[in-house]
Amino acid sequence: MNHVENPAGAAGKDNLWSVITASSVGTLIEWYDFYIFGSLATILSSQFFPHGNPTAAFLSTLATFAAGFIVRPFGALVFGRLGDMIGRKYTFLLTLVLMGGSTFAIGLIPGYDVIGYAAPVLVLLLRLVQGLALGGEYGGAATYVAEHAPANRRGFYTSFIQTTATLGLFLSLGIILLCRYTVGIDSFNHWGWRIPFLLSAVLVVVSIIIRMKMHESPLFAKIRAEGKIVKNPLKESFGKKENLKMVLLALFGATAGQGVIWYTGQFYALSFIQKIMNVEFVQSNYIIALALLIATPFFVVFGGWSDKIGRRNIMLAGMFLGIILYRPIYKQMYKLSDFSLKTEMPEAKTYKTETTMGNAKASARIVKTTDNRYTDGTILREISTQAQNTAGGKEVSAEIKKEVVLPVGSFWMLVLLVAVQVLFVTMVYGPIAAFLVELFPTNIRYTSMSLPYHIGNGVFGGLTPFIAISLTSLPGATPFDGLWYPIGVAALCLIIGLVYINKTTDQTLNR
Amino acid sequence: MNALRKYLGIIWLLGGILLAAVLTYKAAITLTSTSATTEDYVFWIVIVAIFIPIIIGFILFGFYGMKGEYGSGKLKVES
């Protein structure tokens, strides 16, 4: 068994914080770039993928699925190989440039109305570049920090990288809400949505300047000086049984379960609040943002704790809590907007009608809003939008939307219930960077850890909303049946982790 | 514990084979149906292309488990 040669860490304490800051800021920006596309999916769809057009629908579906599921693991292979051959620093600098450049470019693409099919094709290509870059970024950042950190504090220091995925989501939600508020909803839907994309260029330039000043990882520099760099990291990682079996263990015993817990706590929760509970857009985003803010410090708490009691125990405890508590938590969430449990106040019902003239000749848009109030303060808002031809008084189209506005008490209860789920996320995600880097030797670390991480998160985690929604749409299904997917994957991962992973995992870093 | 790892390895191996068969069958049924849409094609082709290699990995994991590759003394991660 190898022991760590430099327990004090390869970097001094001051230098280590510079390393963490430079790595975390870049990774945070990459996550921000990746999330704004998802958060603005509805607007992007109307700009680039018009409804009723089969080719555009095909490209839209491809952009959704391919970026997350195919390209991310592929990016892990491409950039992992590069990182193990030319070094960590230049590789994750390259991923940052690719991510920032493609995000900025999406903000510049004219809509489908202006350039036709070129618009969705360009968006698809740039989204693929985003997925590729994200696939290469995380492994580099985690490896880079771990290779600078002292052995006994590796979980603590790498946990700062782990906060970036949540903070990136928080940043994207914050900037979107701020832009929406500043320019107004109509302007935001028309052109304001481009601001979060264009802003990425500024963030990326700042991050590149910081990262340019960094030095190569000391452990990588050491193996390069010793001539121990492997010529074919892919063959070494996946062609040799002793490494391949660790890649498989990392995937099925840790990252698959971590991925579903992560996506359930952060994304399925939002989807459930918006689509099943019908909570109003801004309120639902505030709920998620506040929950993320409350729980995020726990990434560092659990990362640091994993240095003392082992990575495995904390990660598996997070999975176990998700398995037993998801259904009670979601049932409690659902109750907050269940109108069969509330008493309506018909006398407090309010109506509002707004009529605006449309761009087309002799057309008008009539929006009727009805607020149904309940004794606990909940408002059920019914918004009926009709487009009419004023010449003949004929209705062209009609749309009815229902949304729920929660009272303060229910709002904070929902924040708490989501924060508990994010707490499970911090348990599984906080220690996992240290766990993964410690499984593999330096000369194949970037490649070997990136693939299971991106399959676990991109495939198992990324599929959570789709599979969960499919399960809830089955005949006779309840709104909570979608949870069987993350519960099932996490349960399998928990069993494998308990049986096959042994105690702490901190012996391999200097190999 | 080593015996349990081996027995579970057999379950993972057989479960993986079963899962691959069910997935392929489900994809074939959906895509040969007359009501299959473009979205169905993209979804199922991506799912099969991504999950079959993962399932092969799971079968391999089961095989290694069955052969005792994750037994005490054989893992680098053991302390």
CSV table of C-alpha atoms in Angstrom, one decimal, chain A residues 37 45 48-67 70 112 117 119-125 127-128, chain B residues 31 36-46:
chain,number,residue,atom,x,y,z
A,37,PHE,CA,-29.2,27.3,-21.4
A,45,SER,CA,-37.2,27.2,-27.8
A,48,PHE,CA,-34.7,29.0,-32.2
A,49,PHE,CA,-36.9,26.0,-32.2
A,50,PRO,CA,-40.4,27.0,-33.3
A,51,HIS,CA,-43.3,24.8,-32.4
A,52,GLY,CA,-45.0,22.8,-35.1
A,53,ASN,CA,-41.8,22.5,-37.1
A,54,PRO,CA,-40.6,18.9,-37.1
A,55,THR,CA,-37.0,19.7,-38.1
A,56,ALA,CA,-36.7,22.3,-35.4
A,57,ALA,CA,-38.2,19.9,-32.9
A,58,PHE,CA,-35.7,17.3,-33.9
A,59,LEU,CA,-32.8,19.7,-33.4
A,60,SER,CA,-34.2,20.8,-30.1
A,61,THR,CA,-34.5,17.3,-28.8
A,62,LEU,CA,-31.0,16.5,-29.9
A,63,ALA,CA,-29.7,19.7,-28.2
A,64,THR,CA,-31.4,18.6,-25.0
A,65,PHE,CA,-30.3,15.0,-24.9
A,66,ALA,CA,-27.0,15.0,-26.8
A,67,ALA,CA,-25.3,17.8,-24.8
A,70,ILE,CA,-23.4,11.9,-25.1
A,112,TYR,CA,-35.1,31.5,-36.5
A,117,TYR,CA,-32.6,26.7,-40.0
A,119,ALA,CA,-30.3,29.3,-36.1
A,120,PRO,CA,-31.2,26.0,-34.5
A,121,VAL,CA,-28.2,24.3,-36.2
A,122,LEU,CA,-25.8,26.8,-34.8
A,123,VAL,CA,-27.4,26.6,-31.3
A,124,LEU,CA,-27.2,22.8,-31.4
A,125,LEU,CA,-23.5,22.9,-32.4
A,127,ARG,CA,-24.6,23.4,-27.1
A,128,LEU,CA,-22.5,20.4,-28.0
B,31,LEU,CA,-39.8,2.5,-32.7
B,36,ALA,CA,-43.5,6.7,-33.1
B,37,THR,CA,-42.5,10.3,-33.4
B,38,THR,CA,-39.2,12.0,-34.3
B,39,GLU,CA,-38.7,12.7,-30.6
B,40,ASP,CA,-39.2,9.0,-29.8
B,41,TYR,CA,-36.5,8.0,-32.4
B,42,VAL,CA,-34.0,10.5,-31.0
B,43,PHE,CA,-34.8,9.6,-27.4
B,44,TRP,CA,-34.6,5.8,-27.8
B,45,ILE,CA,-31.5,5.8,-30.1
B,46,VAL,CA,-29.7,8.0,-27.6
